[in-house]
mmCIF file of C-alpha atoms in Angstrom:
data_model
loop_
_atom_site.group_PDB
_atom_site.id
_atom_site.type_symbol
_atom_site.label_atom_id
_atom_site.label_comp_id
_atom_site.label_asym_id
_atom_site.label_seq_id
_atom_site.Cartn_x
_atom_site.Cartn_y
_atom_site.Cartn_z
ATOM 1 C CA MET A 1421 -0.004 -0.004 0.011
ATOM 2 C CA GLY A 1422 1.229 3.442 -0.865
ATOM 3 C CA MET A 1423 1.868 5.950 1.825
ATOM 4 C CA SER A 1424 -0.275 9.029 1.985
ATOM 5 C CA SER A 1425 1.284 12.245 0.906
ATOM 6 C CA PRO A 1426 2.638 14.375 3.708
ATOM 7 C CA SER A 1427 0.740 17.344 2.401
ATOM 8 C CA MET A 1428 -2.496 15.544 3.136
ATOM 9 C CA GLN A 1429 -1.776 15.097 6.847
ATOM 10 C CA PRO A 1430 -2.768 17.799 9.323
ATOM 11 C CA PRO A 1431 0.219 19.532 10.930
ATOM 12 C CA LEU A 1432 1.415 18.078 14.235
ATOM 13 C CA LEU A 1433 2.435 20.308 17.082
ATOM 14 C CA HIS A 1434 4.580 18.636 19.747
ATOM 15 C CA ILE A 1435 4.297 20.255 23.126
ATOM 16 C CA LYS A 1436 6.692 19.149 25.823
ATOM 17 C CA SER A 1437 5.122 19.383 29.222
ATOM 18 C CA LEU A 1438 6.896 20.855 32.184
ATOM 19 C CA PRO A 1439 8.533 18.411 34.627
ATOM 20 C CA ILE A 1440 6.131 17.127 37.195
ATOM 21 C CA ARG A 1441 7.518 16.113 40.550
ATOM 22 C CA CYS A 1442 5.716 13.222 42.137
ATOM 23 C CA GLN A 1443 6.310 11.943 45.563
ATOM 24 C CA HIS A 1444 5.957 8.229 46.048
ATOM 25 C CA PHE A 1445 5.594 7.135 49.544
ATOM 26 C CA GLN A 1446 6.859 3.630 50.109
ATOM 27 C CA GLN A 1447 5.194 1.567 52.709
ATOM 28 C CA ARG A 1448 7.290 0.287 55.461
ATOM 29 C CA SER A 1449 8.474 -3.212 54.860
ATOM 30 C CA SER A 1450 8.610 -5.748 57.524
ATOM 31 C CA PHE A 1451 12.325 -5.932 56.963
ATOM 32 C CA SER A 1452 12.856 -2.233 57.317
ATOM 33 C CA SER A 1453 14.560 -1.063 60.361
ATOM 34 C CA SER A 1454 14.061 1.990 62.312
ATOM 35 C CA PHE A 1455 17.674 2.680 61.736
ATOM 36 C CA PHE A 1456 16.985 3.113 58.089
ATOM 37 C CA PRO A 1457 14.218 5.617 57.888
ATOM 38 C CA ILE A 1458 12.466 5.844 54.656
ATOM 39 C CA PHE A 1459 12.452 9.276 53.091
ATOM 40 C CA PRO A 1460 10.201 10.318 50.329
ATOM 41 C CA LYS A 1461 11.637 9.438 46.963
ATOM 42 C CA SER A 1462 11.488 12.154 44.452
ATOM 43 C CA THR A 1463 11.141 11.243 40.774
ATOM 44 C CA THR A 1464 10.815 13.361 37.728
ATOM 45 C CA THR A 1465 8.639 12.249 34.810
ATOM 46 C CA THR A 1466 8.347 13.890 31.430
ATOM 47 C CA THR A 1467 5.278 13.489 29.262
ATOM 48 C CA THR A 1468 4.876 14.418 25.646
ATOM 49 C CA LYS A 1469 1.503 15.424 24.300
ATOM 50 C CA THR A 1470 0.634 15.636 20.614
ATOM 51 C CA LEU A 1471 -1.847 18.381 19.565
ATOM 52 C CA ILE A 1472 -3.376 18.140 16.121
ATOM 53 C CA LEU A 1473 -4.330 21.509 14.602
ATOM 54 C CA ASN A 1474 -6.651 21.886 11.655
ATOM 55 C CA PRO A 1475 -5.955 25.248 10.030
ATOM 56 C CA ILE A 1476 -9.085 27.371 9.463
ATOM 57 C CA PRO A 1477 -8.913 29.501 6.296
ATOM 58 C CA ARG A 1478 -9.209 33.203 6.991
ATOM 59 C CA LYS A 1479 -11.930 35.114 5.222
ATOM 60 C CA PRO A 1480 -10.778 38.048 3.074
ATOM 61 C CA SER A 1481 -11.313 41.341 4.770
ATOM 62 C CA ASN A 1482 -13.915 43.741 3.352
ATOM 63 C CA SER A 1483 -11.998 46.747 4.567
ATOM 64 C CA ASN A 1484 -10.364 47.251 1.168
ATOM 65 C CA LYS A 1485 -13.695 47.166 -0.636
ATOM 66 C CA LEU A 1486 -15.261 49.579 1.811
ATOM 67 C CA ALA A 1487 -12.317 51.884 1.403
ATOM 68 C CA THR A 1488 -12.673 52.025 -2.406
ATOM 69 C CA MET A 1489 -16.446 52.683 -2.396
ATOM 70 C CA PRO A 1490 -16.178 56.395 -1.463
ATOM 71 C CA GLN A 1491 -13.514 56.843 -4.133
ATOM 72 C CA ALA A 1492 -15.751 55.274 -6.813
ATOM 73 C CA ALA A 1493 -18.679 57.461 -5.721
ATOM 74 C CA ASN A 1494 -16.487 60.557 -5.985
ATOM 75 C CA HIS A 1495 -15.392 59.577 -9.507
ATOM 76 C CA VAL A 1496 -19.043 59.093 -10.602
ATOM 77 C CA GLN A 1497 -20.060 62.414 -9.079
ATOM 78 C CA ALA A 1498 -17.196 64.191 -10.796
ATOM 79 C CA ALA A 1499 -18.101 62.609 -14.153
ATOM 80 C CA VAL A 1500 -21.755 63.645 -13.818
ATOM 81 C CA SER A 1501 -20.711 67.171 -12.938
ATOM 82 C CA GLU A 1502 -18.491 67.369 -16.012
ATOM 83 C CA VAL A 1503 -21.335 66.115 -18.235
ATOM 84 C CA LEU A 1504 -23.795 68.687 -16.835
ATOM 85 C CA LYS A 1505 -21.211 71.424 -17.174
ATOM 86 C CA LEU A 1506 -20.602 70.488 -20.803
ATOM 87 C CA ILE A 1507 -24.331 70.383 -21.634
ATOM 88 C CA GLN A 1508 -24.813 73.854 -20.118
ATOM 89 C CA THR A 1509 -21.994 75.345 -22.181
ATOM 90 C CA SER A 1510 -23.043 78.733 -23.503
ATOM 91 C CA PRO A 1511 -22.815 79.425 -26.354
ATOM 92 C CA PRO A 1512 -23.139 75.753 -27.349
ATOM 93 C CA THR A 1513 -20.277 73.887 -28.968
ATOM 94 C CA TRP A 1514 -20.363 70.919 -31.333
ATOM 95 C CA LYS A 1515 -19.178 68.737 -28.450
ATOM 96 C CA SER A 1516 -21.961 69.874 -26.106
ATOM 97 C CA ALA A 1517 -24.549 69.547 -28.893
ATOM 98 C CA LEU A 1518 -23.423 66.011 -29.723
ATOM 99 C CA LEU A 1519 -23.403 64.866 -26.101
ATOM 100 C CA SER A 1520 -26.809 66.406 -25.374
ATOM 101 C CA ASN A 1521 -28.393 64.681 -28.367
ATOM 102 C CA VAL A 1522 -26.856 61.326 -27.483
ATOM 103 C CA LEU A 1523 -28.358 61.458 -23.984
ATOM 104 C CA ILE A 1524 -31.758 62.682 -25.205
ATOM 105 C CA PHE A 1525 -32.004 60.182 -28.078
ATOM 106 C CA VAL A 1526 -31.065 57.281 -25.803
ATOM 107 C CA ALA A 1527 -33.624 58.318 -23.199
ATOM 108 C CA GLY A 1528 -36.380 58.990 -25.747
ATOM 109 C CA TYR A 1529 -35.707 56.106 -28.144
ATOM 110 C CA ARG A 1530 -39.150 54.554 -27.688
ATOM 111 C CA ILE A 1531 -40.857 57.815 -28.573
ATOM 112 C CA LEU A 1532 -38.616 58.355 -31.574
ATOM 113 C CA VAL A 1533 -39.157 54.864 -32.952
ATOM 114 C CA SER A 1534 -42.926 55.369 -32.853
ATOM 115 C CA GLY A 1535 -42.709 58.157 -35.408
ATOM 116 C CA LEU A 1536 -39.496 57.514 -37.332
ATOM 117 C CA SER A 1537 -37.768 54.664 -39.079
ATOM 118 C CA LEU A 1538 -34.204 53.775 -38.020
ATOM 119 C CA SER A 1539 -32.758 55.781 -40.894
ATOM 120 C CA GLY A 1540 -35.172 58.566 -40.027
ATOM 121 C CA ILE A 1541 -33.853 58.578 -36.466
ATOM 122 C CA ALA A 1542 -30.297 58.915 -37.809
ATOM 123 C CA ALA A 1543 -31.376 61.929 -39.883
ATOM 124 C CA ALA A 1544 -33.211 63.409 -36.903
ATOM 125 C CA PHE A 1545 -30.066 62.988 -34.780
ATOM 126 C CA LEU A 1546 -28.096 65.119 -37.227
ATOM 127 C CA LEU A 1547 -30.897 67.699 -37.251
ATOM 128 C CA GLY A 1548 -31.019 67.758 -33.462
ATOM 129 C CA THR A 1549 -27.258 68.201 -33.151
ATOM 130 C CA LEU A 1550 -27.264 71.067 -35.652
ATOM 131 C CA THR A 1551 -30.231 72.689 -33.928
ATOM 132 C CA TRP A 1552 -28.622 72.518 -30.486
ATOM 133 C CA ARG A 1553 -25.361 73.937 -31.834
ATOM 134 C CA ALA A 1554 -27.169 76.878 -33.438
ATOM 135 C CA PHE A 1555 -30.029 77.680 -31.047
ATOM 136 C CA ALA A 1556 -29.233 75.645 -27.904
ATOM 137 C CA LEU A 1557 -31.980 74.071 -25.786
ATOM 138 C CA PRO A 1558 -34.850 76.401 -26.881
ATOM 139 C CA GLY A 1559 -34.356 75.497 -30.529
ATOM 140 C CA PHE A 1560 -34.170 71.804 -29.707
ATOM 141 C CA LEU A 1561 -37.370 71.924 -27.652
ATOM 142 C CA LEU A 1562 -39.138 73.659 -30.531
ATOM 143 C CA VAL A 1563 -38.210 70.829 -32.907
ATOM 144 C CA ALA A 1564 -39.138 68.223 -30.278
ATOM 145 C CA THR A 1565 -42.587 69.858 -29.879
ATOM 146 C CA TYR A 1566 -43.020 69.826 -33.661
ATOM 147 C CA PHE A 1567 -42.176 66.111 -33.745
ATOM 148 C CA VAL A 1568 -44.550 65.135 -30.933
ATOM 149 C CA ILE A 1569 -47.540 67.056 -32.318
ATOM 150 C CA GLY A 1570 -46.879 65.980 -35.893
ATOM 151 C CA THR A 1571 -46.518 62.324 -34.946
ATOM 152 C CA GLY A 1572 -49.690 62.437 -32.861
ATOM 153 C CA ALA A 1573 -51.678 63.929 -35.745
ATOM 154 C CA THR A 1574 -50.304 61.285 -38.129
ATOM 155 C CA LYS A 1575 -51.467 58.459 -35.823
ATOM 156 C CA VAL A 1576 -55.053 59.782 -35.565
ATOM 157 C CA LYS A 1577 -57.490 57.245 -37.076
ATOM 158 C CA MET A 1578 -54.635 55.317 -38.671
ATOM 159 C CA ALA A 1579 -56.796 52.261 -39.391
ATOM 160 C CA GLN A 1580 -59.350 54.393 -41.235
ATOM 161 C CA LYS A 1581 -56.647 56.096 -43.274
ATOM 162 C CA GLU A 1582 -55.094 52.767 -44.180
ATOM 163 C CA ALA A 1583 -58.476 51.408 -45.280
ATOM 164 C CA GLN A 1584 -58.955 54.452 -47.518
ATOM 165 C CA GLY A 1585 -55.397 54.216 -48.864
ATOM 166 C CA VAL A 1586 -54.412 57.713 -47.684
ATOM 167 C CA ALA A 1587 -52.240 56.813 -44.689
ATOM 168 C CA GLU A 1588 -48.505 57.470 -44.503
ATOM 169 C CA LYS A 1589 -46.247 54.508 -45.217
ATOM 170 C CA ARG A 1590 -44.811 52.340 -42.413
ATOM 171 C CA LYS A 1591 -47.706 53.143 -40.047
ATOM 172 C CA GLY A 1592 -46.795 56.805 -40.187
ATOM 173 C CA ARG A 1593 -43.116 56.313 -39.376
ATOM 174 C CA ARG A 1594 -41.240 58.943 -41.382
ATOM 175 C CA GLY A 1595 -38.018 58.181 -43.205
ATOM 176 C CA PRO A 1596 -34.910 60.306 -43.793
ATOM 177 C CA GLY A 1597 -36.406 61.899 -46.916
ATOM 178 C CA SER A 1598 -39.297 63.283 -44.892
ATOM 179 C CA VAL A 1599 -36.991 64.487 -42.096
ATOM 180 C CA ILE A 1600 -34.655 66.265 -44.520
ATOM 181 C CA GLY A 1601 -37.496 67.669 -46.610
ATOM 182 C CA SER A 1602 -39.227 69.027 -43.517
ATOM 183 C CA SER A 1603 -36.120 70.662 -42.043
ATOM 184 C CA THR A 1604 -34.122 72.001 -45.004
ATOM 185 C CA ALA A 1605 -35.047 75.645 -44.471
ATOM 186 C CA GLY A 1606 -34.488 75.331 -40.727
ATOM 187 C CA CYS A 1607 -31.064 73.801 -41.320
ATOM 188 C CA VAL A 1608 -30.101 76.664 -43.631
ATOM 189 C CA CYS A 1609 -31.088 79.181 -40.957
ATOM 190 C CA ALA A 1610 -29.089 77.196 -38.377
ATOM 191 C CA PHE A 1611 -25.943 77.244 -40.522
ATOM 192 C CA LEU A 1612 -26.349 80.978 -41.182
ATOM 193 C CA SER A 1613 -26.542 81.499 -37.430
ATOM 194 C CA ILE A 1614 -23.539 79.267 -36.627
ATOM 195 C CA PHE A 1615 -21.281 80.999 -39.143
ATOM 196 C CA GLY A 1616 -22.482 84.417 -38.015
ATOM 197 C CA VAL A 1617 -23.681 85.562 -41.426
ATOM 198 C CA GLY A 1618 -24.773 89.179 -41.077
ATOM 199 C CA GLY A 1619 -23.350 89.485 -37.579
ATOM 200 C CA GLU A 1620 -25.263 89.799 -34.323
ATOM 201 C CA ALA A 1621 -27.961 91.933 -35.935
ATOM 202 C CA TYR A 1622 -29.070 89.059 -38.163
ATOM 203 C CA TYR A 1623 -29.016 86.348 -35.492
ATOM 204 C CA ARG A 1624 -32.639 86.903 -34.468
ATOM 205 C CA LEU A 1625 -33.614 87.099 -38.139
ATOM 206 C CA TRP A 1626 -32.240 83.606 -38.752
ATOM 207 C CA GLN A 1627 -33.931 82.451 -35.599
ATOM 208 C CA LEU A 1628 -37.240 83.832 -36.877
ATOM 209 C CA GLY A 1629 -36.804 81.986 -40.168
ATOM 210 C CA PHE A 1630 -36.042 78.793 -38.231
ATOM 211 C CA VAL A 1631 -39.223 79.022 -36.134
ATOM 212 C CA ALA A 1632 -41.347 79.995 -39.142
ATOM 213 C CA SER A 1633 -40.164 76.999 -41.157
ATOM 214 C CA PHE A 1634 -41.289 74.528 -38.503
ATOM 215 C CA CYS A 1635 -44.551 76.378 -37.908
ATOM 216 C CA THR A 1636 -45.211 76.058 -41.629
ATOM 217 C CA LYS A 1637 -44.420 72.355 -41.761
ATOM 218 C CA LEU A 1638 -46.395 71.509 -38.629
ATOM 219 C CA SER A 1639 -49.420 73.382 -39.939
ATOM 220 C CA ASP A 1640 -49.159 71.476 -43.235
ATOM 221 C CA THR A 1641 -48.829 68.093 -41.528
ATOM 222 C CA VAL A 1642 -51.667 68.622 -39.058
ATOM 223 C CA SER A 1643 -54.063 70.074 -41.634
ATOM 224 C CA SER A 1644 -53.401 67.139 -43.983
ATOM 225 C CA GLU A 1645 -53.681 64.384 -41.349
ATOM 226 C CA ILE A 1646 -56.712 65.826 -39.546
ATOM 227 C CA GLY A 1647 -58.387 66.580 -42.873
ATOM 228 C CA LYS A 1648 -57.951 62.929 -43.938
ATOM 229 C CA ALA A 1649 -59.326 61.743 -40.597
ATOM 230 C CA TYR A 1650 -62.235 64.156 -39.969
ATOM 231 C CA GLY A 1651 -62.729 66.217 -43.118
ATOM 232 C CA LYS A 1652 -66.335 65.877 -44.230
ATOM 233 C CA THR A 1653 -65.824 67.605 -47.556
ATOM 234 C CA THR A 1654 -62.517 68.253 -49.318
ATOM 235 C CA TYR A 1655 -62.098 70.769 -52.133
ATOM 236 C CA LEU A 1656 -59.418 71.114 -54.770
ATOM 237 C CA VAL A 1657 -57.872 74.496 -53.978
ATOM 238 C CA THR A 1658 -57.524 75.579 -57.626
ATOM 239 C CA THR A 1659 -61.063 74.798 -58.776
ATOM 240 C CA LEU A 1660 -62.998 74.323 -55.503
ATOM 241 C CA LYS A 1661 -64.358 71.044 -56.856
ATOM 242 C CA VAL A 1662 -65.189 68.322 -54.367
ATOM 243 C CA VAL A 1663 -62.514 65.618 -54.461
ATOM 244 C CA PRO A 1664 -61.777 62.499 -52.389
ATOM 245 C CA ARG A 1665 -59.730 62.758 -49.190
ATOM 246 C CA GLY A 1666 -56.015 62.589 -49.699
ATOM 247 C CA THR A 1667 -56.061 64.214 -53.133
ATOM 248 C CA GLU A 1668 -52.988 66.379 -53.758
ATOM 249 C CA GLY A 1669 -53.900 70.012 -53.366
ATOM 250 C CA ALA A 1670 -57.189 69.265 -51.592
ATOM 251 C CA VAL A 1671 -58.222 71.184 -48.478
ATOM 252 C CA SER A 1672 -60.969 70.823 -45.874
ATOM 253 C CA LEU A 1673 -62.413 73.169 -43.321
ATOM 254 C CA GLU A 1674 -61.574 70.812 -40.426
ATOM 255 C CA GLY A 1675 -57.987 70.298 -41.568
ATOM 256 C CA THR A 1676 -57.360 73.995 -42.244
ATOM 257 C CA PHE A 1677 -58.599 74.979 -38.794
ATOM 258 C CA ALA A 1678 -56.480 72.276 -37.102
ATOM 259 C CA GLY A 1679 -53.416 73.411 -39.038
ATOM 260 C CA LEU A 1680 -53.961 77.007 -37.943
ATOM 261 C CA LEU A 1681 -54.161 75.933 -34.301
ATOM 262 C CA ALA A 1682 -50.979 73.873 -34.670
ATOM 263 C CA SER A 1683 -49.114 76.837 -36.114
ATOM 264 C CA ILE A 1684 -50.322 79.098 -33.284
ATOM 265 C CA SER A 1685 -49.237 76.491 -30.709
ATOM 266 C CA LEU A 1686 -45.719 76.109 -32.062
ATOM 267 C CA ALA A 1687 -45.246 79.868 -32.501
ATOM 268 C CA SER A 1688 -46.299 80.272 -28.873
ATOM 269 C CA VAL A 1689 -43.678 77.745 -27.776
ATOM 270 C CA GLY A 1690 -41.027 79.710 -29.691
ATOM 271 C CA CYS A 1691 -42.218 82.892 -28.008
ATOM 272 C CA LEU A 1692 -42.156 81.329 -24.526
ATOM 273 C CA MET A 1693 -38.657 80.003 -25.187
ATOM 274 C CA GLY A 1694 -37.464 83.503 -26.058
ATOM 275 C CA GLN A 1695 -36.645 82.709 -29.670
ATOM 276 C CA ILE A 1696 -39.156 85.197 -31.040
ATOM 277 C CA ASN A 1697 -41.332 87.922 -29.554
ATOM 278 C CA ALA A 1698 -45.127 88.204 -29.728
ATOM 279 C CA SER A 1699 -45.224 90.222 -32.956
ATOM 280 C CA GLU A 1700 -42.797 87.788 -34.622
ATOM 281 C CA ALA A 1701 -45.009 84.893 -33.469
ATOM 282 C CA ILE A 1702 -47.916 86.465 -35.342
ATOM 283 C CA ILE A 1703 -45.673 86.796 -38.399
ATOM 284 C CA CYS A 1704 -44.817 83.071 -38.185
ATOM 285 C CA VAL A 1705 -48.511 82.127 -38.126
ATOM 286 C CA ILE A 1706 -49.393 84.349 -41.094
ATOM 287 C CA ALA A 1707 -46.383 83.211 -43.096
ATOM 288 C CA SER A 1708 -47.216 79.548 -42.462
ATOM 289 C CA GLN A 1709 -50.752 79.917 -43.751
ATOM 290 C CA ILE A 1710 -49.635 81.752 -46.884
ATOM 291 C CA ALA A 1711 -46.979 79.093 -47.561
ATOM 292 C CA ASN A 1712 -49.455 76.246 -47.041
ATOM 293 C CA LEU A 1713 -51.857 77.820 -49.494
ATOM 294 C CA GLY A 1714 -49.030 78.049 -52.022
ATOM 295 C CA GLU A 1715 -48.113 74.412 -51.362
ATOM 296 C CA SER A 1716 -51.696 73.323 -52.025
ATOM 297 C CA ILE A 1717 -51.722 75.251 -55.314
ATOM 298 C CA ILE A 1718 -48.429 73.616 -56.375
ATOM 299 C CA GLY A 1719 -49.766 70.191 -55.418
ATOM 300 C CA ALA A 1720 -53.015 70.655 -57.333
ATOM 301 C CA ALA A 1721 -51.490 72.248 -60.444
ATOM 302 C CA LEU A 1722 -48.148 70.489 -60.874
ATOM 303 C CA GLN A 1723 -47.675 67.434 -58.667
ATOM 304 C CA GLU A 1724 -48.034 64.091 -60.453
ATOM 305 C CA LYS A 1725 -48.390 65.905 -63.774
ATOM 306 C CA GLU A 1726 -46.395 65.155 -66.920
ATOM 307 C CA GLY A 1727 -42.984 66.785 -66.719
ATOM 308 C CA PHE A 1728 -43.194 67.189 -62.943
ATOM 309 C CA ARG A 1729 -42.746 63.585 -61.807
ATOM 310 C CA TRP A 1730 -39.747 64.698 -59.770
ATOM 311 C CA LEU A 1731 -42.032 66.906 -57.683
ATOM 312 C CA ASN A 1732 -42.778 64.348 -54.970
ATOM 313 C CA ASN A 1733 -43.950 65.106 -51.430
ATOM 314 C CA ASP A 1734 -40.435 65.643 -50.100
ATOM 315 C CA ALA A 1735 -39.634 68.189 -52.823
ATOM 316 C CA VAL A 1736 -42.938 69.976 -52.190
ATOM 317 C CA ASN A 1737 -42.108 70.041 -48.462
ATOM 318 C CA VAL A 1738 -38.812 71.812 -49.205
ATOM 319 C CA ILE A 1739 -40.618 74.431 -51.294
ATOM 320 C CA ASN A 1740 -43.331 74.833 -48.668
ATOM 321 C CA ILE A 1741 -41.113 75.427 -45.639
ATOM 322 C CA SER A 1742 -38.740 77.611 -47.657
ATOM 323 C CA MET A 1743 -41.660 79.845 -48.572
ATOM 324 C CA GLY A 1744 -42.775 80.060 -44.953
ATOM 325 C CA SER A 1745 -39.276 80.958 -43.737
ATOM 326 C CA ILE A 1746 -38.629 83.540 -46.470
ATOM 327 C CA ILE A 1747 -42.047 85.182 -46.097
ATOM 328 C CA ALA A 1748 -41.522 85.527 -42.329
ATOM 329 C CA VAL A 1749 -38.092 87.116 -42.773
ATOM 330 C CA LEU A 1750 -39.395 89.556 -45.425
ATOM 331 C CA MET A 1751 -42.387 90.475 -43.290
ATOM 332 C CA GLN A 1752 -40.145 91.199 -40.340
ATOM 333 C CA GLN A 1753 -37.777 93.333 -42.392
ATOM 334 C CA PHE A 1754 -40.230 95.322 -44.484
ATOM 335 C CA VAL A 1755 -43.587 95.216 -42.696
ATOM 336 C CA LEU A 1756 -42.785 95.025 -38.993
ATOM 337 C CA GLN A 1757 -39.817 97.389 -39.159
ATOM 338 C CA ASN A 1758 -41.799 100.032 -41.100
ATOM 339 C CA TRP A 1759 -44.764 99.637 -38.789
ATOM 340 C CA ARG A 1760 -42.549 100.267 -35.753
ATOM 341 C CA MET A 1761 -41.111 103.368 -37.384
#
């Protein structure tokens, strides 16, 4: 049989006991004599005891972990402070605009995906970053308000619109073409502001054009979607003939009124955010209605006609919002300025 490995045996501790003195008293023998007294005999004995020790493993101390926890908390707090400081940078930088949009888009992804395709979200991210860089948080909130109201109007009576064949594709989720077509004029105004075209005196003018462009587009979207959902009678704007819902260039009383309210609402948001004043808000509303009337005329007269096949909805959107932005700027420069004088 093989011997067990020494490493498997518990350690032995040999303890040598202290000498123990024992006194042995001998009984008197019958042969002992009184002349030979018996004295106690002292003997010394040594005993060896073996103590077996089983080592108990020591648990690691938590003191190191507890010591590092405050340090980790301090690092997190410092990082959060740096992020907030960067977001609040004034005037905004590209870095602060990018970081702000990343945080907002991650937090609001579920809302975004309800109204945009994935490629549409990518286009909206670029728009949001540009908007934050040019007009900071107020401009971003204006675009966010436009998106929420426009998406809500698109979803109204979606099943009915689909049954009639007038609903937006992908359950109303807009793609990059729609995002770009709806924001082209606003992006131009944002770039003009970023590069300081015209100096400080023109900054508010570009901001006015930015707000007016989104007021125009929101009014167009809401009037179209509410008209398709609730419009009792739709008329072709060029001939006033009754036409089916969803016809290009068709308008309805219900849709027109809803679009007007949407434009007033968004202009009010811009006014509350300090982007425009009350008189400029009125200009945005008037410009949006004039531009939408022009867009309806273009749709009825040219869209889907021979030689104008390129004039799809996205192209018409660019023309529409550009008209709204330009009309607002011209009204501010030539009408409002002269009226104040």
